[in-house]
Amino acid sequence: MSRHPLFKPLIFLGGLVFGFGLGFSHMARPEVVLDFLVFEDLGLLFVMGGGSIVAGLAFWLVPKLRPGGAPLTGRSYERRLRSFDRSVLVGGAIFGVGWGLAGICPGAAYASLGVGNWPILYALAGMFLGAYAQGVWRSHRAEQASPVPSDD
């Protein structure tokens, strides 16, 4: 499927706006996130709640306004459900532990670089290392699960 020529520039622009929003709301500062996790500052709750309301309205309204599909990809607007299995549970637990230890999630970590938080490079290196290890583990499991063709 071919994508609209503006697809990548608009994704980049959306990432910049998202990063600016994280920086402006101070959510790219790990100490703010850690204060939220210990219930000292509930500002993150309002930021996440506001984002959830906007996203919920968009997911409800956009398919009604554009029944033909997404403008840049042509894909239909529909829910993509994934079964709740061990991988989802383990991945969520690892994400939560990493979020609690680093005080920041992957998206905000990149925005944190933009506000001058250079020590976050350690957390980003850990994220990349974890993603690489997960990819190696999945490819190893896929090789074991695939049947070996016979010689005859």
mmCIF file with all atom_site columns, C-alpha atoms in Angstrom:
data_model
loop_
_atom_site.group_PDB
_atom_site.id
_atom_site.type_symbol
_atom_site.label_atom_id
_atom_site.label_alt_id
_atom_site.label_comp_id
_atom_site.label_asym_id
_atom_site.label_entity_id
_atom_site.label_seq_id
_atom_site.pdbx_PDB_ins_code
_atom_site.Cartn_x
_atom_site.Cartn_y
_atom_site.Cartn_z
_atom_site.occupancy
_atom_site.B_iso_or_equiv
_atom_site.pdbx_formal_charge
_atom_site.auth_seq_id
_atom_site.auth_comp_id
_atom_site.auth_asym_id
_atom_site.auth_atom_id
_atom_site.pdbx_PDB_model_num
ATOM 1   C CA . MET A 1 1   ? 0.000   0.000   0.000  1.00 0.00 ? 1   MET A CA 1
ATOM 2   C CA . SER A 1 2   ? 1.419   3.394   -0.929 1.00 0.00 ? 2   SER A CA 1
ATOM 3   C CA . ARG A 1 3   ? 1.242   6.197   1.571  1.00 0.00 ? 3   ARG A CA 1
ATOM 4   C CA . HIS A 1 4   ? 0.526   9.839   0.981  1.00 0.00 ? 4   HIS A CA 1
ATOM 5   C CA . PRO A 1 5   ? 3.743   11.858  0.392  1.00 0.00 ? 5   PRO A CA 1
ATOM 6   C CA . LEU A 1 6   ? 3.014   13.994  3.467  1.00 0.00 ? 6   LEU A CA 1
ATOM 7   C CA . PHE A 1 7   ? 2.738   10.953  5.769  1.00 0.00 ? 7   PHE A CA 1
ATOM 8   C CA . LYS A 1 8   ? 6.286   11.058  7.205  1.00 0.00 ? 8   LYS A CA 1
ATOM 9   C CA . PRO A 1 9   ? 6.531   14.866  7.496  1.00 0.00 ? 9   PRO A CA 1
ATOM 10  C CA . LEU A 1 10  ? 3.202   14.971  9.345  1.00 0.00 ? 10  LEU A CA 1
ATOM 11  C CA . ILE A 1 11  ? 4.264   12.147  11.661 1.00 0.00 ? 11  ILE A CA 1
ATOM 12  C CA . PHE A 1 12  ? 7.448   14.108  12.389 1.00 0.00 ? 12  PHE A CA 1
ATOM 13  C CA . LEU A 1 13  ? 5.433   17.283  13.021 1.00 0.00 ? 13  LEU A CA 1
ATOM 14  C CA . GLY A 1 14  ? 3.075   15.381  15.330 1.00 0.00 ? 14  GLY A CA 1
ATOM 15  C CA . GLY A 1 15  ? 6.066   14.067  17.285 1.00 0.00 ? 15  GLY A CA 1
ATOM 16  C CA . LEU A 1 16  ? 7.438   17.586  17.630 1.00 0.00 ? 16  LEU A CA 1
ATOM 17  C CA . VAL A 1 17  ? 4.098   18.888  18.911 1.00 0.00 ? 17  VAL A CA 1
ATOM 18  C CA . PHE A 1 18  ? 3.843   15.947  21.322 1.00 0.00 ? 18  PHE A CA 1
ATOM 19  C CA . GLY A 1 19  ? 7.402   16.518  22.569 1.00 0.00 ? 19  GLY A CA 1
ATOM 20  C CA . PHE A 1 20  ? 6.775   20.239  22.969 1.00 0.00 ? 20  PHE A CA 1
ATOM 21  C CA . GLY A 1 21  ? 3.632   19.479  24.960 1.00 0.00 ? 21  GLY A CA 1
ATOM 22  C CA . LEU A 1 22  ? 5.544   17.112  27.227 1.00 0.00 ? 22  LEU A CA 1
ATOM 23  C CA . GLY A 1 23  ? 8.266   19.697  27.757 1.00 0.00 ? 23  GLY A CA 1
ATOM 24  C CA . PHE A 1 24  ? 5.798   22.550  28.314 1.00 0.00 ? 24  PHE A CA 1
ATOM 25  C CA . SER A 1 25  ? 3.780   20.541  30.848 1.00 0.00 ? 25  SER A CA 1
ATOM 26  C CA . HIS A 1 26  ? 7.036   19.490  32.617 1.00 0.00 ? 26  HIS A CA 1
ATOM 27  C CA . MET A 1 27  ? 6.209   15.821  32.009 1.00 0.00 ? 27  MET A CA 1
ATOM 28  C CA . ALA A 1 28  ? 9.645   15.379  30.416 1.00 0.00 ? 28  ALA A CA 1
ATOM 29  C CA . ARG A 1 29  ? 11.215  15.882  33.839 1.00 0.00 ? 29  ARG A CA 1
ATOM 30  C CA . PRO A 1 30  ? 11.658  12.556  35.681 1.00 0.00 ? 30  PRO A CA 1
ATOM 31  C CA . GLU A 1 31  ? 11.307  14.186  39.096 1.00 0.00 ? 31  GLU A CA 1
ATOM 32  C CA . VAL A 1 32  ? 7.776   15.339  38.199 1.00 0.00 ? 32  VAL A CA 1
ATOM 33  C CA . VAL A 1 33  ? 6.830   11.816  37.111 1.00 0.00 ? 33  VAL A CA 1
ATOM 34  C CA . LEU A 1 34  ? 8.371   10.277  40.237 1.00 0.00 ? 34  LEU A CA 1
ATOM 35  C CA . ASP A 1 35  ? 6.451   12.762  42.412 1.00 0.00 ? 35  ASP A CA 1
ATOM 36  C CA . PHE A 1 36  ? 3.285   11.583  40.668 1.00 0.00 ? 36  PHE A CA 1
ATOM 37  C CA . LEU A 1 37  ? 4.133   7.924   41.291 1.00 0.00 ? 37  LEU A CA 1
ATOM 38  C CA . VAL A 1 38  ? 4.451   8.584   45.040 1.00 0.00 ? 38  VAL A CA 1
ATOM 39  C CA . PHE A 1 39  ? 1.229   10.676  45.068 1.00 0.00 ? 39  PHE A CA 1
ATOM 40  C CA . GLU A 1 40  ? 2.934   13.983  45.876 1.00 0.00 ? 40  GLU A CA 1
ATOM 41  C CA . ASP A 1 41  ? 2.039   15.804  42.621 1.00 0.00 ? 41  ASP A CA 1
ATOM 42  C CA . LEU A 1 42  ? -1.055  14.781  40.685 1.00 0.00 ? 42  LEU A CA 1
ATOM 43  C CA . GLY A 1 43  ? -0.454  17.139  37.759 1.00 0.00 ? 43  GLY A CA 1
ATOM 44  C CA . LEU A 1 44  ? 0.373   14.189  35.500 1.00 0.00 ? 44  LEU A CA 1
ATOM 45  C CA . LEU A 1 45  ? -3.105  12.836  36.153 1.00 0.00 ? 45  LEU A CA 1
ATOM 46  C CA . PHE A 1 46  ? -4.603  15.974  34.609 1.00 0.00 ? 46  PHE A CA 1
ATOM 47  C CA . VAL A 1 47  ? -2.216  15.881  31.640 1.00 0.00 ? 47  VAL A CA 1
ATOM 48  C CA . MET A 1 48  ? -3.010  12.208  30.949 1.00 0.00 ? 48  MET A CA 1
ATOM 49  C CA . GLY A 1 49  ? -6.721  12.771  31.559 1.00 0.00 ? 49  GLY A CA 1
ATOM 50  C CA . GLY A 1 50  ? -6.821  15.703  29.142 1.00 0.00 ? 50  GLY A CA 1
ATOM 51  C CA . GLY A 1 51  ? -4.962  13.693  26.518 1.00 0.00 ? 51  GLY A CA 1
ATOM 52  C CA . SER A 1 52  ? -7.316  10.744  26.996 1.00 0.00 ? 52  SER A CA 1
ATOM 53  C CA . ILE A 1 53  ? -10.372 12.947  26.540 1.00 0.00 ? 53  ILE A CA 1
ATOM 54  C CA . VAL A 1 54  ? -8.987  14.468  23.331 1.00 0.00 ? 54  VAL A CA 1
ATOM 55  C CA . ALA A 1 55  ? -7.981  11.035  21.979 1.00 0.00 ? 55  ALA A CA 1
ATOM 56  C CA . GLY A 1 56  ? -11.334 9.502   22.939 1.00 0.00 ? 56  GLY A CA 1
ATOM 57  C CA . LEU A 1 57  ? -13.241 12.271  21.190 1.00 0.00 ? 57  LEU A CA 1
ATOM 58  C CA . ALA A 1 58  ? -11.036 11.917  18.106 1.00 0.00 ? 58  ALA A CA 1
ATOM 59  C CA . PHE A 1 59  ? -11.523 8.137   17.953 1.00 0.00 ? 59  PHE A CA 1
ATOM 60  C CA . TRP A 1 60  ? -15.267 8.621   18.272 1.00 0.00 ? 60  TRP A CA 1
ATOM 61  C CA . LEU A 1 61  ? -15.673 11.620  15.961 1.00 0.00 ? 61  LEU A CA 1
ATOM 62  C CA . VAL A 1 62  ? -13.157 11.139  13.126 1.00 0.00 ? 62  VAL A CA 1
ATOM 63  C CA . PRO A 1 63  ? -14.673 7.902   11.734 1.00 0.00 ? 63  PRO A CA 1
ATOM 64  C CA . LYS A 1 64  ? -18.051 9.659   11.564 1.00 0.00 ? 64  LYS A CA 1
ATOM 65  C CA . LEU A 1 65  ? -16.568 12.628  9.697  1.00 0.00 ? 65  LEU A CA 1
ATOM 66  C CA . ARG A 1 66  ? -14.327 10.573  7.372  1.00 0.00 ? 66  ARG A CA 1
ATOM 67  C CA . PRO A 1 67  ? -16.067 7.258   6.698  1.00 0.00 ? 67  PRO A CA 1
ATOM 68  C CA . GLY A 1 68  ? -13.732 6.525   3.762  1.00 0.00 ? 68  GLY A CA 1
ATOM 69  C CA . GLY A 1 69  ? -10.694 5.885   5.924  1.00 0.00 ? 69  GLY A CA 1
ATOM 70  C CA . ALA A 1 70  ? -7.630  7.679   7.160  1.00 0.00 ? 70  ALA A CA 1
ATOM 71  C CA . PRO A 1 71  ? -6.533  10.504  4.838  1.00 0.00 ? 71  PRO A CA 1
ATOM 72  C CA . LEU A 1 72  ? -2.832  9.637   4.727  1.00 0.00 ? 72  LEU A CA 1
ATOM 73  C CA . THR A 1 73  ? -2.882  5.833   4.794  1.00 0.00 ? 73  THR A CA 1
ATOM 74  C CA . GLY A 1 74  ? -6.304  4.936   3.408  1.00 0.00 ? 74  GLY A CA 1
ATOM 75  C CA . ARG A 1 75  ? -6.823  2.397   6.194  1.00 0.00 ? 75  ARG A CA 1
ATOM 76  C CA . SER A 1 76  ? -10.239 2.146   7.756  1.00 0.00 ? 76  SER A CA 1
ATOM 77  C CA . TYR A 1 77  ? -10.799 3.409   11.272 1.00 0.00 ? 77  TYR A CA 1
ATOM 78  C CA . GLU A 1 78  ? -11.358 0.390   13.450 1.00 0.00 ? 78  GLU A CA 1
ATOM 79  C CA . ARG A 1 79  ? -10.222 -1.075  16.718 1.00 0.00 ? 79  ARG A CA 1
ATOM 80  C CA . ARG A 1 80  ? -7.260  -3.396  16.502 1.00 0.00 ? 80  ARG A CA 1
ATOM 81  C CA . LEU A 1 81  ? -7.683  -5.702  19.423 1.00 0.00 ? 81  LEU A CA 1
ATOM 82  C CA . ARG A 1 82  ? -4.909  -7.823  20.772 1.00 0.00 ? 82  ARG A CA 1
ATOM 83  C CA . SER A 1 83  ? -5.553  -10.720 23.052 1.00 0.00 ? 83  SER A CA 1
ATOM 84  C CA . PHE A 1 84  ? -4.473  -10.365 26.654 1.00 0.00 ? 84  PHE A CA 1
ATOM 85  C CA . ASP A 1 85  ? -1.779  -12.968 27.018 1.00 0.00 ? 85  ASP A CA 1
ATOM 86  C CA . ARG A 1 86  ? 1.460   -13.560 28.902 1.00 0.00 ? 86  ARG A CA 1
ATOM 87  C CA . SER A 1 87  ? 3.457   -11.314 26.548 1.00 0.00 ? 87  SER A CA 1
ATOM 88  C CA . VAL A 1 88  ? 1.165   -8.357  27.193 1.00 0.00 ? 88  VAL A CA 1
ATOM 89  C CA . LEU A 1 89  ? 1.317   -8.907  30.944 1.00 0.00 ? 89  LEU A CA 1
ATOM 90  C CA . VAL A 1 90  ? 5.113   -9.313  31.063 1.00 0.00 ? 90  VAL A CA 1
ATOM 91  C CA . GLY A 1 91  ? 5.670   -6.379  28.695 1.00 0.00 ? 91  GLY A CA 1
ATOM 92  C CA . GLY A 1 92  ? 3.406   -4.136  30.752 1.00 0.00 ? 92  GLY A CA 1
ATOM 93  C CA . ALA A 1 93  ? 5.171   -5.141  33.954 1.00 0.00 ? 93  ALA A CA 1
ATOM 94  C CA . ILE A 1 94  ? 8.613   -4.425  32.464 1.00 0.00 ? 94  ILE A CA 1
ATOM 95  C CA . PHE A 1 95  ? 7.380   -1.089  31.114 1.00 0.00 ? 95  PHE A CA 1
ATOM 96  C CA . GLY A 1 96  ? 5.942   -0.158  34.527 1.00 0.00 ? 96  GLY A CA 1
ATOM 97  C CA . VAL A 1 97  ? 9.104   -1.100  36.410 1.00 0.00 ? 97  VAL A CA 1
ATOM 98  C CA . GLY A 1 98  ? 11.232  0.851   33.922 1.00 0.00 ? 98  GLY A CA 1
ATOM 99  C CA . TRP A 1 99  ? 8.897   3.826   34.179 1.00 0.00 ? 99  TRP A CA 1
ATOM 100 C CA . GLY A 1 100 ? 9.138   3.745   37.960 1.00 0.00 ? 100 GLY A CA 1
ATOM 101 C CA . LEU A 1 101 ? 12.921  3.356   38.037 1.00 0.00 ? 101 LEU A CA 1
ATOM 102 C CA . ALA A 1 102 ? 13.717  5.954   35.375 1.00 0.00 ? 102 ALA A CA 1
ATOM 103 C CA . GLY A 1 103 ? 10.776  8.229   36.149 1.00 0.00 ? 103 GLY A CA 1
ATOM 104 C CA . ILE A 1 104 ? 10.012  8.559   32.484 1.00 0.00 ? 104 ILE A CA 1
ATOM 105 C CA . CYS A 1 105 ? 8.451   6.633   29.608 1.00 0.00 ? 105 CYS A CA 1
ATOM 106 C CA . PRO A 1 106 ? 10.076  6.277   26.163 1.00 0.00 ? 106 PRO A CA 1
ATOM 107 C CA . GLY A 1 107 ? 8.257   9.148   24.447 1.00 0.00 ? 107 GLY A CA 1
ATOM 108 C CA . ALA A 1 108 ? 8.943   11.571  27.249 1.00 0.00 ? 108 ALA A CA 1
ATOM 109 C CA . ALA A 1 109 ? 12.582  10.429  27.407 1.00 0.00 ? 109 ALA A CA 1
ATOM 110 C CA . TYR A 1 110 ? 13.201  11.848  23.947 1.00 0.00 ? 110 TYR A CA 1
ATOM 111 C CA . ALA A 1 111 ? 11.434  15.072  24.915 1.00 0.00 ? 111 ALA A CA 1
ATOM 112 C CA . SER A 1 112 ? 13.560  15.140  28.056 1.00 0.00 ? 112 SER A CA 1
ATOM 113 C CA . LEU A 1 113 ? 16.653  15.443  25.870 1.00 0.00 ? 113 LEU A CA 1
ATOM 114 C CA . GLY A 1 114 ? 15.076  18.546  24.374 1.00 0.00 ? 114 GLY A CA 1
ATOM 115 C CA . VAL A 1 115 ? 14.870  20.194  27.786 1.00 0.00 ? 115 VAL A CA 1
ATOM 116 C CA . GLY A 1 116 ? 18.532  19.443  28.508 1.00 0.00 ? 116 GLY A CA 1
ATOM 117 C CA . ASN A 1 117 ? 18.274  16.299  30.610 1.00 0.00 ? 117 ASN A CA 1
ATOM 118 C CA . TRP A 1 118 ? 21.423  14.573  29.341 1.00 0.00 ? 118 TRP A CA 1
ATOM 119 C CA . PRO A 1 119 ? 21.566  11.835  32.035 1.00 0.00 ? 119 PRO A CA 1
ATOM 120 C CA . ILE A 1 120 ? 18.396  10.414  30.461 1.00 0.00 ? 120 ILE A CA 1
ATOM 121 C CA . LEU A 1 121 ? 20.718  8.953   27.818 1.00 0.00 ? 121 LEU A CA 1
ATOM 122 C CA . TYR A 1 122 ? 21.354  6.104   30.296 1.00 0.00 ? 122 TYR A CA 1
ATOM 123 C CA . ALA A 1 123 ? 17.632  5.310   30.384 1.00 0.00 ? 123 ALA A CA 1
ATOM 124 C CA . LEU A 1 124 ? 17.417  5.563   26.580 1.00 0.00 ? 124 LEU A CA 1
ATOM 125 C CA . ALA A 1 125 ? 20.364  3.179   26.246 1.00 0.00 ? 125 ALA A CA 1
ATOM 126 C CA . GLY A 1 126 ? 18.552  0.756   28.550 1.00 0.00 ? 126 GLY A CA 1
ATOM 127 C CA . MET A 1 127 ? 15.389  1.074   26.455 1.00 0.00 ? 127 MET A CA 1
ATOM 128 C CA . PHE A 1 128 ? 17.290  0.324   23.257 1.00 0.00 ? 128 PHE A CA 1
ATOM 129 C CA . LEU A 1 129 ? 19.097  -2.591  24.886 1.00 0.00 ? 129 LEU A CA 1
ATOM 130 C CA . GLY A 1 130 ? 15.804  -4.006  26.164 1.00 0.00 ? 130 GLY A CA 1
ATOM 131 C CA . ALA A 1 131 ? 14.148  -3.613  22.764 1.00 0.00 ? 131 ALA A CA 1
ATOM 132 C CA . TYR A 1 132 ? 17.089  -5.324  21.087 1.00 0.00 ? 132 TYR A CA 1
ATOM 133 C CA . ALA A 1 133 ? 17.036  -8.196  23.591 1.00 0.00 ? 133 ALA A CA 1
ATOM 134 C CA . GLN A 1 134 ? 13.294  -8.611  23.082 1.00 0.00 ? 134 GLN A CA 1
ATOM 135 C CA . GLY A 1 135 ? 13.769  -8.721  19.298 1.00 0.00 ? 135 GLY A CA 1
ATOM 136 C CA . VAL A 1 136 ? 16.499  -11.339 19.581 1.00 0.00 ? 136 VAL A CA 1
ATOM 137 C CA . TRP A 1 137 ? 14.357  -13.388 21.972 1.00 0.00 ? 137 TRP A CA 1
ATOM 138 C CA . ARG A 1 138 ? 11.302  -13.223 19.666 1.00 0.00 ? 138 ARG A CA 1
ATOM 139 C CA . SER A 1 139 ? 13.285  -14.158 16.565 1.00 0.00 ? 139 SER A CA 1
ATOM 140 C CA . HIS A 1 140 ? 14.868  -17.059 18.458 1.00 0.00 ? 140 HIS A CA 1
ATOM 141 C CA . ARG A 1 141 ? 11.415  -18.261 19.549 1.00 0.00 ? 141 ARG A CA 1
ATOM 142 C CA . ALA A 1 142 ? 10.091  -17.908 15.993 1.00 0.00 ? 142 ALA A CA 1
ATOM 143 C CA . GLU A 1 143 ? 12.971  -20.020 14.659 1.00 0.00 ? 143 GLU A CA 1
ATOM 144 C CA . GLN A 1 144 ? 12.244  -22.732 17.216 1.00 0.00 ? 144 GLN A CA 1
ATOM 145 C CA . ALA A 1 145 ? 8.523   -22.708 16.459 1.00 0.00 ? 145 ALA A CA 1
ATOM 146 C CA . SER A 1 146 ? 8.870   -22.897 12.665 1.00 0.00 ? 146 SER A CA 1
ATOM 147 C CA . PRO A 1 147 ? 9.058   -26.411 11.253 1.00 0.00 ? 147 PRO A CA 1
ATOM 148 C CA . VAL A 1 148 ? 12.351  -27.421 9.676  1.00 0.00 ? 148 VAL A CA 1
ATOM 149 C CA . PRO A 1 149 ? 11.961  -28.464 6.020  1.00 0.00 ? 149 PRO A CA 1
ATOM 150 C CA . SER A 1 150 ? 12.899  -32.027 5.304  1.00 0.00 ? 150 SER A CA 1
ATOM 151 C CA . ASP A 1 151 ? 15.740  -32.998 2.953  1.00 0.00 ? 151 ASP A CA 1
ATOM 152 C CA . ASP A 1 152 ? 13.667  -35.370 0.826  1.00 0.00 ? 152 ASP A CA 1
#
